[in-house]
Amino acid sequence: MQFNSYIFIMAFLPLLIITYFTLNKITPTCGIFVLIIGSALFYLYGDWYNAFFLGISILVNYCIAMAIVHSPKKRALLILDIICNIVTLLCFKYINYFIAYYNATLEEDQSPLKAIILPLGISFLTFQQIMYTVNVSQGKISPNLLDYLAYILYFPKILMGPLNEPEGFMKQLNDNNLKKIDWYNIACGIKTFSFGLFKKVILADTFAAAVNWGYSNLETATSMDLILIMLSYTFEIYFDFSGYSDMAAGVSSMLNIQLPINFDSPYKAVSIRDFWKRWHISLTAFFTKYIYIPLGGSKKGKSRTYLNTMIVFLVSGIWHGSNWTFILWGFLHGAFSIYDRIFEKQQKKINVVVRWGATFLSVNILWLLFRSESIVQWASILDKIFTFQDMSVSDGLIRSFVLPEMAFILESLHLVSINGRVRGFSMLLFILSGYGICLMPENNYRNLKKNSWFLLVPSSIAFIWSFLCLSSESVFVYFNF
């Protein structure tokens, strides 16, 4: 099930909230049961193929967690658990790469192997399992089946995060003061959910249409087309993923459980290091705590610090998938981060606007690599961009930004005459809106607990507009990871 669907908004979410707080009045255990059952239905809705993987993962990890508590060989069991999880993740991530390679060697009369369907949310689920067993081994939490199931299955975060430390989550889950409905939290949650839904349905999906047009017409696309496509993907992936995170935070707020921040206006960053302090924060924190620090962090000299930094970013690239584009993407982000460390003092002397521009351009170019099917394709696109062969904009790209409701909106805002005089006016509006939302207001998460009549109007418009455009349910970008 997805947040941007009628069944979730109109049926699943209100029924779960009502049932959760109603049964909490009987006993908090009943409320936890509601969360577990509801989360399982959310995860398995429409695709019971995931049930087998989910069941095995839960059974194995909880059994190892119980064994860790009662065994003197805690470290050995923890290492076994981590290896099992990582090997399983890598097998699912990379098996299709080997299947494709094998199929390419077959003769025409031989039957090819079918690709394996990646279980939903396997990356985030795997990391949550590791976080749980590590916390058990450190004595921070004690294995409890209901708490464990609620933590692993909790539906706002199971598919795409944010990654959440089990200790903090379980304290909130078992806090009796949070078992009663809080109407202020409900209101704040609806506001944040509405803004997140708008980011996904109106902004991300529109920019996605432009990106898809571009990658379907690479041979005929002009240099300006490709510049706009690169920028569109930069906006698409941000509004898509941060929109999901906003919706997750909003839904969780309605249940009186606060999830950690995942995005903090990353396109305001003035260096790549700064970018990674703002982008996918929970994943960065996971890699820092469970890989970077155990490797020695920054406490074993500069060379070791640079090596540890590169290892973390290479792991991040490998985590994203089997394509070499992801490996190079991780390597380049690691190289830029090391560069920022080495020249940190010199960079502070450079004008902040120049630093922002250089960072934003670098992020754009690397997102283009992330989206491309191969390194060769990425290099070809960059070559076409920087030769500035043709700076016209294709009609097909412009049409990607024209929504069915655009005529009504332009008429309501008295912008019809301008639209007639300015070619690609709708595209210009979306791009300026993208910049404005990314650079001007404070992050939605930081405003999660702020509510006012002033915010009621834009959040209501955001929800109504997005809800009316849900006829075609779209998949989130990070569902692929």
Short mmCIF file of C-alpha atoms in Angstrom, two decimals:
data_model
loop_
_atom_site.label_atom_id
_atom_site.label_comp_id
_atom_site.label_asym_id
_atom_site.label_seq_id
_atom_site.Cartn_x
_atom_site.Cartn_y
_atom_site.Cartn_z
CA MET A 1 0.00 0.00 0.00
CA GLN A 2 1.18 3.52 -0.69
CA PHE A 3 0.57 6.83 1.09
CA ASN A 4 -0.52 8.43 -2.20
CA SER A 5 -3.56 6.19 -2.71
CA TYR A 6 -7.28 6.54 -2.07
CA ILE A 7 -7.45 3.36 0.00
CA PHE A 8 -4.77 4.59 2.39
CA ILE A 9 -6.16 8.10 2.83
CA MET A 10 -9.88 7.26 2.88
CA ALA A 11 -9.92 3.88 4.61
CA PHE A 12 -6.71 2.49 6.08
CA LEU A 13 -5.38 5.54 7.94
CA PRO A 14 -8.60 6.80 9.61
CA LEU A 15 -9.70 3.26 10.57
CA LEU A 16 -6.30 2.44 12.06
CA ILE A 17 -6.12 5.69 14.07
CA ILE A 18 -9.66 5.23 15.45
CA THR A 19 -9.07 1.55 16.30
CA TYR A 20 -5.64 2.22 17.83
CA PHE A 21 -6.78 4.89 20.27
CA THR A 22 -10.07 3.12 21.05
CA LEU A 23 -8.37 -0.16 22.00
CA ASN A 24 -5.67 1.70 23.94
CA LYS A 25 -8.47 2.56 26.41
CA ILE A 26 -8.89 -1.16 27.11
CA THR A 27 -5.18 -1.92 27.44
CA PRO A 28 -2.04 -0.56 25.72
CA THR A 29 -1.24 -4.10 24.54
CA CYS A 30 -4.35 -4.07 22.36
CA GLY A 31 -3.16 -0.86 20.76
CA ILE A 32 0.21 -2.43 19.95
CA PHE A 33 -1.60 -5.39 18.38
CA VAL A 34 -3.51 -2.95 16.18
CA LEU A 35 -0.24 -1.35 15.01
CA ILE A 36 1.31 -4.75 14.26
CA ILE A 37 -1.68 -6.12 12.34
CA GLY A 38 -2.30 -2.85 10.52
CA SER A 39 1.37 -2.51 9.58
CA ALA A 40 1.49 -6.08 8.27
CA LEU A 41 -1.58 -5.44 6.10
CA PHE A 42 -0.04 -2.20 4.84
CA TYR A 43 3.17 -4.01 3.86
CA LEU A 44 1.53 -7.06 2.31
CA TYR A 45 -1.38 -5.27 0.61
CA GLY A 46 -1.66 -6.36 -2.99
CA ASP A 47 1.49 -8.49 -2.96
CA TRP A 48 1.64 -11.50 -0.64
CA TYR A 49 4.91 -12.54 -2.29
CA ASN A 50 6.64 -10.45 0.38
CA ALA A 51 5.10 -12.48 3.23
CA PHE A 52 7.61 -15.35 2.98
CA PHE A 53 10.66 -13.09 3.09
CA LEU A 54 9.20 -10.95 5.87
CA GLY A 55 8.31 -14.00 7.99
CA ILE A 56 11.74 -15.62 7.63
CA SER A 57 13.51 -12.33 8.37
CA ILE A 58 11.48 -11.73 11.53
CA LEU A 59 11.84 -15.31 12.77
CA VAL A 60 15.61 -15.55 12.25
CA ASN A 61 16.45 -12.13 13.67
CA TYR A 62 14.26 -12.43 16.74
CA CYS A 63 15.60 -15.90 17.52
CA ILE A 64 19.17 -14.61 17.28
CA ALA A 65 18.27 -11.62 19.50
CA MET A 66 16.88 -14.02 22.12
CA ALA A 67 19.99 -16.18 21.84
CA ILE A 68 22.24 -13.14 22.33
CA VAL A 69 20.58 -12.41 25.67
CA HIS A 70 21.05 -15.93 27.01
CA SER A 71 24.41 -16.84 25.49
CA PRO A 72 27.94 -15.93 26.66
CA LYS A 73 28.98 -15.70 22.98
CA LYS A 74 27.08 -12.49 22.32
CA ARG A 75 29.63 -11.04 19.90
CA ALA A 76 29.75 -14.18 17.77
CA LEU A 77 25.95 -14.31 17.53
CA LEU A 78 25.79 -10.61 16.68
CA ILE A 79 28.34 -11.07 13.89
CA LEU A 80 26.33 -14.06 12.61
CA ASP A 81 23.16 -11.96 12.55
CA ILE A 82 24.85 -9.11 10.70
CA ILE A 83 26.38 -11.49 8.14
CA CYS A 84 23.01 -13.22 7.55
CA ASN A 85 21.28 -9.89 6.98
CA ILE A 86 23.97 -8.42 4.73
CA VAL A 87 24.35 -11.59 2.65
CA THR A 88 20.57 -11.80 2.18
CA LEU A 89 20.45 -8.14 1.14
CA LEU A 90 23.32 -8.50 -1.33
CA CYS A 91 21.84 -11.67 -2.81
CA PHE A 92 18.53 -9.94 -3.54
CA LYS A 93 20.25 -6.76 -4.74
CA TYR A 94 22.71 -8.45 -7.09
CA ILE A 95 21.08 -11.73 -8.16
CA ASN A 96 19.36 -10.07 -11.13
CA TYR A 97 22.71 -8.71 -12.31
CA PHE A 98 24.06 -12.26 -12.57
CA ILE A 99 20.81 -13.52 -14.10
CA ALA A 100 21.04 -10.84 -16.79
CA TYR A 101 24.68 -11.76 -17.43
CA TYR A 102 23.78 -15.45 -17.68
CA ASN A 103 20.86 -14.78 -20.03
CA ALA A 104 23.14 -12.76 -22.31
CA THR A 105 25.28 -15.87 -22.87
CA LEU A 106 22.37 -18.11 -23.90
CA GLU A 107 21.61 -19.25 -27.42
CA GLU A 108 18.32 -18.24 -29.04
CA ASP A 109 16.71 -21.64 -28.43
CA GLN A 110 17.55 -21.65 -24.71
CA SER A 111 15.10 -20.41 -22.10
CA PRO A 112 16.33 -17.42 -20.07
CA LEU A 113 16.05 -17.22 -16.31
CA LYS A 114 13.41 -14.91 -14.90
CA ALA A 115 14.45 -11.92 -12.83
CA ILE A 116 13.85 -12.07 -9.08
CA ILE A 117 11.36 -9.57 -7.65
CA LEU A 118 13.02 -7.53 -4.91
CA PRO A 119 11.02 -7.66 -1.64
CA LEU A 120 9.57 -4.26 -0.77
CA GLY A 121 11.67 -2.20 1.60
CA ILE A 122 14.34 -4.90 1.93
CA SER A 123 17.17 -2.41 2.47
CA PHE A 124 15.45 -0.47 5.23
CA LEU A 125 14.05 -3.62 6.80
CA THR A 126 17.52 -5.22 6.86
CA PHE A 127 19.14 -2.18 8.49
CA GLN A 128 16.38 -2.01 11.12
CA GLN A 129 17.01 -5.68 11.95
CA ILE A 130 20.72 -4.98 12.42
CA MET A 131 19.98 -1.96 14.61
CA TYR A 132 17.70 -4.07 16.78
CA THR A 133 20.17 -6.91 17.42
CA VAL A 134 23.04 -4.46 18.03
CA ASN A 135 20.95 -2.66 20.65
CA VAL A 136 20.05 -6.00 22.25
CA SER A 137 23.71 -7.04 22.38
CA GLN A 138 24.61 -3.71 24.02
CA GLY A 139 21.93 -4.19 26.67
CA LYS A 140 20.01 -1.08 25.64
CA ILE A 141 16.81 -3.05 25.08
CA SER A 142 15.47 -6.48 26.05
CA PRO A 143 13.79 -8.73 23.49
CA ASN A 144 10.03 -8.45 23.65
CA LEU A 145 8.08 -9.98 20.78
CA LEU A 146 5.32 -7.36 20.58
CA ASP A 147 7.71 -4.43 20.82
CA TYR A 148 10.00 -6.04 18.26
CA LEU A 149 7.18 -6.66 15.77
CA ALA A 150 5.84 -3.13 16.21
CA TYR A 151 9.33 -1.70 15.67
CA ILE A 152 10.14 -3.72 12.56
CA LEU A 153 6.69 -3.52 10.95
CA TYR A 154 5.71 0.05 11.89
CA PHE A 155 4.04 1.07 8.64
CA PRO A 156 5.09 4.74 8.32
CA LYS A 157 8.75 3.73 8.05
CA ILE A 158 8.90 0.09 6.88
CA LEU A 159 9.20 0.79 3.14
CA MET A 160 11.47 3.84 2.89
CA GLY A 161 12.48 4.82 6.40
CA PRO A 162 13.48 6.93 8.13
CA LEU A 163 15.70 4.50 10.01
CA ASN A 164 14.87 4.72 13.70
CA GLU A 165 16.85 3.55 16.73
CA PRO A 166 14.77 0.89 18.55
CA GLU A 167 15.39 2.25 22.04
CA GLY A 168 13.79 5.63 21.34
CA PHE A 169 10.94 4.12 19.34
CA MET A 170 10.03 1.62 22.07
CA LYS A 171 10.05 4.28 24.77
CA GLN A 172 7.43 6.19 22.81
CA LEU A 173 5.50 3.02 21.99
CA ASN A 174 5.17 2.11 25.68
CA ASP A 175 4.64 5.60 27.09
CA ASN A 176 1.14 5.61 28.57
CA ASN A 177 0.98 9.40 28.22
CA LEU A 178 1.04 8.92 24.43
CA LYS A 179 -1.79 6.39 24.32
CA LYS A 180 -4.56 8.98 24.25
CA ILE A 181 -5.58 10.84 21.14
CA ASP A 182 -3.95 14.27 20.86
CA TRP A 183 -5.94 16.53 18.55
CA TYR A 184 -3.08 18.99 18.18
CA ASN A 185 -0.81 16.18 17.00
CA ILE A 186 -3.57 15.03 14.64
CA ALA A 187 -3.83 18.53 13.17
CA CYS A 188 -0.04 18.89 12.84
CA GLY A 189 0.15 15.44 11.27
CA ILE A 190 -2.55 16.23 8.69
CA LYS A 191 -0.78 19.48 7.79
CA THR A 192 2.61 17.79 7.30
CA PHE A 193 1.04 14.85 5.44
CA SER A 194 -0.74 17.28 3.10
CA PHE A 195 2.46 19.12 2.23
CA GLY A 196 4.24 15.81 1.69
CA LEU A 197 1.44 14.55 -0.55
CA PHE A 198 1.68 17.76 -2.59
CA LYS A 199 5.44 17.30 -2.98
CA LYS A 200 4.93 13.80 -4.34
CA VAL A 201 1.76 14.03 -6.45
CA ILE A 202 2.04 17.53 -7.91
CA LEU A 203 5.76 18.31 -7.91
CA ALA A 204 7.71 15.03 -8.03
CA ASP A 205 5.39 13.32 -10.50
CA THR A 206 5.38 16.33 -12.83
CA PHE A 207 9.17 16.57 -12.83
CA ALA A 208 9.24 12.78 -13.33
CA ALA A 209 7.17 13.16 -16.51
CA ALA A 210 9.78 15.59 -17.85
CA VAL A 211 12.64 13.27 -16.90
CA ASN A 212 10.95 10.28 -18.53
CA TRP A 213 10.40 12.30 -21.71
CA GLY A 214 14.06 13.25 -21.70
CA TYR A 215 15.43 9.73 -21.29
CA SER A 216 13.05 8.52 -24.00
CA ASN A 217 14.34 11.17 -26.42
CA LEU A 218 18.06 11.42 -25.68
CA GLU A 219 19.04 11.31 -29.33
CA THR A 220 16.88 14.26 -30.33
CA ALA A 221 17.01 16.26 -27.07
CA THR A 222 18.85 19.58 -27.25
CA SER A 223 21.52 20.78 -24.84
CA MET A 224 18.98 22.99 -23.08
CA ASP A 225 16.54 20.07 -22.89
CA LEU A 226 19.18 18.00 -21.10
CA ILE A 227 20.04 20.83 -18.70
CA LEU A 228 16.36 21.10 -17.78
CA ILE A 229 16.04 17.31 -17.51
CA MET A 230 19.04 17.19 -15.17
CA LEU A 231 17.49 19.91 -13.02
CA SER A 232 14.10 18.17 -13.16
CA TYR A 233 15.54 14.93 -11.82
CA THR A 234 17.26 16.84 -9.02
CA PHE A 235 13.86 18.20 -8.02
CA GLU A 236 12.05 14.91 -8.68
CA ILE A 237 14.15 12.76 -6.38
CA TYR A 238 14.05 15.35 -3.61
CA PHE A 239 10.33 16.04 -3.71
CA ASP A 240 9.61 12.32 -4.10
CA PHE A 241 11.70 11.13 -1.16
CA SER A 242 11.24 14.11 1.16
CA GLY A 243 7.54 14.04 0.33
CA TYR A 244 7.41 10.44 1.54
CA SER A 245 9.35 11.37 4.68
CA ASP A 246 6.96 14.25 5.39
CA MET A 247 3.97 11.96 4.97
CA ALA A 248 5.58 9.33 7.23
CA ALA A 249 6.33 11.95 9.90
CA GLY A 250 2.80 13.33 9.62
CA VAL A 251 1.10 9.94 9.91
CA SER A 252 3.32 8.98 12.84
CA SER A 253 2.53 12.29 14.55
CA MET A 254 -1.16 11.36 14.41
CA LEU A 255 -0.24 8.24 16.41
CA ASN A 256 1.82 10.30 18.91
CA ILE A 257 5.09 8.72 17.79
CA GLN A 258 7.82 11.01 16.51
CA LEU A 259 10.11 9.74 13.76
CA PRO A 260 13.62 11.18 13.32
CA ILE A 261 14.35 13.89 10.77
CA ASN A 262 15.36 12.58 7.34
CA PHE A 263 15.75 15.75 5.24
CA ASP A 264 16.89 19.20 6.30
CA SER A 265 16.74 21.40 3.19
CA PRO A 266 19.64 19.58 1.45
CA TYR A 267 19.70 21.91 -1.55
CA LYS A 268 20.73 24.75 0.76
CA ALA A 269 24.04 22.94 1.32
CA VAL A 270 27.28 24.83 0.62
CA SER A 271 29.49 21.72 0.32
CA ILE A 272 29.06 18.01 -0.35
CA ARG A 273 29.80 17.27 3.31
CA ASP A 274 27.09 19.74 4.25
CA PHE A 275 24.76 18.08 1.74
CA TRP A 276 25.15 14.70 3.44
CA LYS A 277 24.34 16.25 6.80
CA ARG A 278 21.00 17.25 5.29
CA TRP A 279 20.11 14.46 2.81
CA HIS A 280 18.70 11.11 3.98
CA ILE A 281 19.94 11.92 7.47
CA SER A 282 18.85 8.64 9.07
CA LEU A 283 20.84 6.58 6.53
CA THR A 284 23.89 8.80 6.98
CA ALA A 285 23.57 8.35 10.75
CA PHE A 286 23.32 4.58 10.30
CA PHE A 287 26.48 4.40 8.16
CA THR A 288 28.29 6.70 10.58
CA LYS A 289 27.36 4.70 13.68
CA TYR A 290 27.63 1.17 12.30
CA ILE A 291 30.44 1.50 9.71
CA TYR A 292 32.42 4.75 9.97
CA ILE A 293 32.93 4.80 13.75
CA PRO A 294 33.74 1.04 14.09
CA LEU A 295 36.39 1.54 11.36
CA GLY A 296 37.99 4.21 13.53
CA GLY A 297 36.11 7.28 12.38
CA SER A 298 38.33 10.34 12.40
CA LYS A 299 40.42 9.31 15.42
CA LYS A 300 43.19 7.39 13.64
CA GLY A 301 44.82 10.09 11.57
CA LYS A 302 43.93 11.94 8.39
CA SER A 303 44.72 9.14 5.93
CA ARG A 304 42.58 6.66 7.86
CA THR A 305 39.77 9.23 8.07
CA TYR A 306 39.81 9.69 4.30
CA LEU A 307 39.86 5.92 3.77
CA ASN A 308 36.95 5.40 6.17
CA THR A 309 34.99 8.15 4.42
CA MET A 310 35.52 6.53 1.04
CA ILE A 311 34.50 3.10 2.38
CA VAL A 312 31.22 4.52 3.68
CA PHE A 313 30.36 6.13 0.36
CA LEU A 314 31.31 3.05 -1.63
CA VAL A 315 29.05 0.99 0.66
CA SER A 316 26.31 3.53 0.01
CA GLY A 317 26.78 3.10 -3.74
CA ILE A 318 26.73 -0.69 -3.46
CA TRP A 319 23.61 -0.47 -1.30
CA HIS A 320 21.74 1.41 -4.01
CA GLY A 321 22.14 -1.31 -6.61
CA SER A 322 24.29 -3.43 -8.91
CA ASN A 323 24.77 -0.87 -11.67
CA TRP A 324 28.25 0.64 -11.98
CA THR A 325 26.60 4.05 -12.02
CA PHE A 326 25.80 3.68 -8.33
CA ILE A 327 29.36 2.63 -7.49
CA LEU A 328 30.82 5.62 -9.33
CA TRP A 329 28.18 7.89 -7.77
CA GLY A 330 29.25 6.74 -4.31
CA PHE A 331 32.95 7.07 -5.18
CA LEU A 332 32.56 10.64 -6.46
CA HIS A 333 30.54 11.71 -3.42
CA GLY A 334 33.27 10.19 -1.25
CA ALA A 335 35.99 12.01 -3.22
CA PHE A 336 34.17 15.35 -2.92
CA SER A 337 33.65 14.79 0.82
CA ILE A 338 37.35 14.09 1.29
CA TYR A 339 38.16 17.21 -0.76
CA ASP A 340 35.88 19.24 1.54
CA ARG A 341 37.73 17.92 4.59
CA ILE A 342 41.14 18.76 3.16
CA PHE A 343 40.24 22.29 2.01
CA GLU A 344 37.63 23.15 4.64
CA LYS A 345 39.46 26.27 5.89
CA GLN A 346 40.09 27.60 2.39
CA GLN A 347 36.46 27.04 1.36
CA LYS A 348 35.18 29.19 4.23
CA LYS A 349 36.93 32.19 2.63
CA ILE A 350 34.89 31.77 -0.57
CA ASN A 351 31.61 33.66 -0.95
CA VAL A 352 28.73 31.50 0.31
CA VAL A 353 26.70 32.01 -2.88
CA VAL A 354 29.58 30.70 -4.98
CA ARG A 355 29.96 27.69 -2.68
CA TRP A 356 26.24 27.00 -2.89
CA GLY A 357 26.29 27.24 -6.68
CA ALA A 358 29.25 24.88 -7.01
CA THR A 359 27.63 22.39 -4.62
CA PHE A 360 24.24 22.50 -6.31
CA LEU A 361 25.82 22.01 -9.74
CA SER A 362 27.87 19.06 -8.44
CA VAL A 363 24.79 17.47 -6.89
CA ASN A 364 22.89 17.92 -10.17
CA ILE A 365 25.61 16.26 -12.23
CA LEU A 366 25.87 13.35 -9.79
CA TRP A 367 22.09 12.87 -9.70
CA LEU A 368 22.23 12.63 -13.48
CA LEU A 369 24.71 9.75 -13.05
CA PHE A 370 22.38 8.18 -10.47
CA ARG A 371 19.49 8.25 -12.96
CA SER A 372 21.42 7.13 -16.05
CA GLU A 373 21.35 3.53 -17.24
CA SER A 374 25.13 3.41 -17.71
CA ILE A 375 28.26 5.49 -17.20
CA VAL A 376 28.56 5.78 -20.98
CA GLN A 377 25.05 7.25 -21.19
CA TRP A 378 25.87 9.73 -18.40
CA ALA A 379 29.08 10.82 -20.12
CA SER A 380 27.22 11.21 -23.42
CA ILE A 381 24.57 13.43 -21.80
CA LEU A 382 27.21 15.59 -20.10
CA ASP A 383 29.10 15.94 -23.38
CA LYS A 384 25.93 17.16 -25.08
CA ILE A 385 25.15 19.54 -22.22
CA PHE A 386 28.55 21.23 -22.04
CA THR A 387 28.99 21.62 -25.79
CA PHE A 388 25.87 23.85 -25.79
CA GLN A 389 25.00 22.71 -29.31
CA ASP A 390 21.37 23.79 -29.30
CA MET A 391 19.84 25.96 -26.58
CA SER A 392 16.23 25.66 -27.73
CA VAL A 393 13.62 23.79 -25.67
CA SER A 394 11.62 21.00 -27.31
CA ASP A 395 7.82 21.12 -27.39
CA GLY A 396 7.63 17.61 -25.91
CA LEU A 397 9.52 18.68 -22.81
CA ILE A 398 7.34 21.76 -22.39
CA ARG A 399 4.17 19.65 -22.67
CA SER A 400 5.41 17.45 -19.81
CA PHE A 401 4.77 20.35 -17.43
CA VAL A 402 1.24 21.11 -18.62
CA LEU A 403 -1.24 19.57 -16.17
CA PRO A 404 -4.95 19.09 -16.99
CA GLU A 405 -5.87 21.59 -14.28
CA MET A 406 -3.31 24.19 -15.40
CA ALA A 407 -5.82 26.19 -17.47
CA PHE A 408 -8.10 26.58 -14.43
CA ILE A 409 -5.18 27.62 -12.20
CA LEU A 410 -3.84 30.19 -14.65
CA GLU A 411 -7.31 31.64 -15.12
CA SER A 412 -7.86 31.83 -11.36
CA LEU A 413 -4.55 33.66 -10.92
CA HIS A 414 -5.19 35.92 -13.93
CA LEU A 415 -2.08 34.62 -15.68
CA VAL A 416 -3.69 33.48 -18.95
CA SER A 417 -2.34 36.42 -20.95
CA ILE A 418 1.21 35.88 -19.67
CA ASN A 419 0.94 32.18 -20.46
CA GLY A 420 0.02 33.09 -24.02
CA ARG A 421 3.03 35.38 -24.41
CA VAL A 422 5.68 33.29 -22.63
CA ARG A 423 6.53 29.95 -24.22
CA GLY A 424 6.86 27.20 -21.61
CA PHE A 425 5.27 29.31 -18.87
CA SER A 426 4.01 26.23 -16.98
CA MET A 427 7.52 24.76 -17.03
CA LEU A 428 8.93 28.03 -15.72
CA LEU A 429 6.38 28.06 -12.88
CA PHE A 430 7.33 24.54 -11.81
CA ILE A 431 11.07 25.22 -11.89
CA LEU A 432 10.73 28.48 -9.95
CA SER A 433 8.43 26.71 -7.46
CA GLY A 434 11.03 23.97 -7.09
CA TYR A 435 13.75 26.47 -6.29
CA GLY A 436 11.47 28.43 -4.00
CA ILE A 437 10.34 25.45 -1.92
CA CYS A 438 13.87 24.03 -1.67
CA LEU A 439 15.62 27.27 -0.75
CA MET A 440 13.21 29.63 1.01
CA PRO A 441 10.98 28.08 3.71
CA GLU A 442 12.13 26.17 6.76
CA ASN A 443 12.04 22.40 6.41
CA ASN A 444 8.60 20.79 6.91
CA TYR A 445 9.89 18.47 9.63
CA ARG A 446 11.19 21.38 11.69
CA ASN A 447 7.73 22.93 11.45
CA LEU A 448 5.98 19.66 12.29
CA LYS A 449 4.73 20.84 15.68
CA LYS A 450 3.88 24.33 14.46
CA ASN A 451 0.30 24.93 13.45
CA SER A 452 -1.77 28.02 12.84
CA TRP A 453 -4.69 29.38 10.87
CA PHE A 454 -2.11 30.88 8.52
CA LEU A 455 -0.94 27.37 7.56
CA LEU A 456 -4.48 26.02 7.26
CA VAL A 457 -5.12 27.56 3.84
CA PRO A 458 -1.96 26.35 2.00
CA SER A 459 -2.12 22.89 3.60
CA SER A 460 -5.80 22.55 2.66
CA ILE A 461 -5.11 23.62 -0.92
CA ALA A 462 -2.16 21.20 -1.05
CA PHE A 463 -4.30 18.30 0.16
CA ILE A 464 -7.33 18.98 -2.05
CA TRP A 465 -5.26 19.54 -5.19
CA SER A 466 -3.16 16.43 -4.56
CA PHE A 467 -6.16 14.28 -3.62
CA LEU A 468 -7.98 15.19 -6.82
CA CYS A 469 -4.91 14.12 -8.82
CA LEU A 470 -4.63 10.63 -7.30
CA SER A 471 -6.39 8.90 -10.21
CA SER A 472 -3.07 7.41 -11.34
CA GLU A 473 -1.10 6.10 -8.36
CA SER A 474 2.65 6.48 -8.88
CA VAL A 475 5.49 4.57 -7.25
CA PHE A 476 8.11 6.31 -5.12
CA VAL A 477 11.66 6.43 -6.50
CA TYR A 478 13.20 4.71 -3.48
CA PHE A 479 10.82 1.76 -3.72
CA ASN A 480 13.51 0.42 -6.09
CA PHE A 481 16.06 0.37 -3.28
#
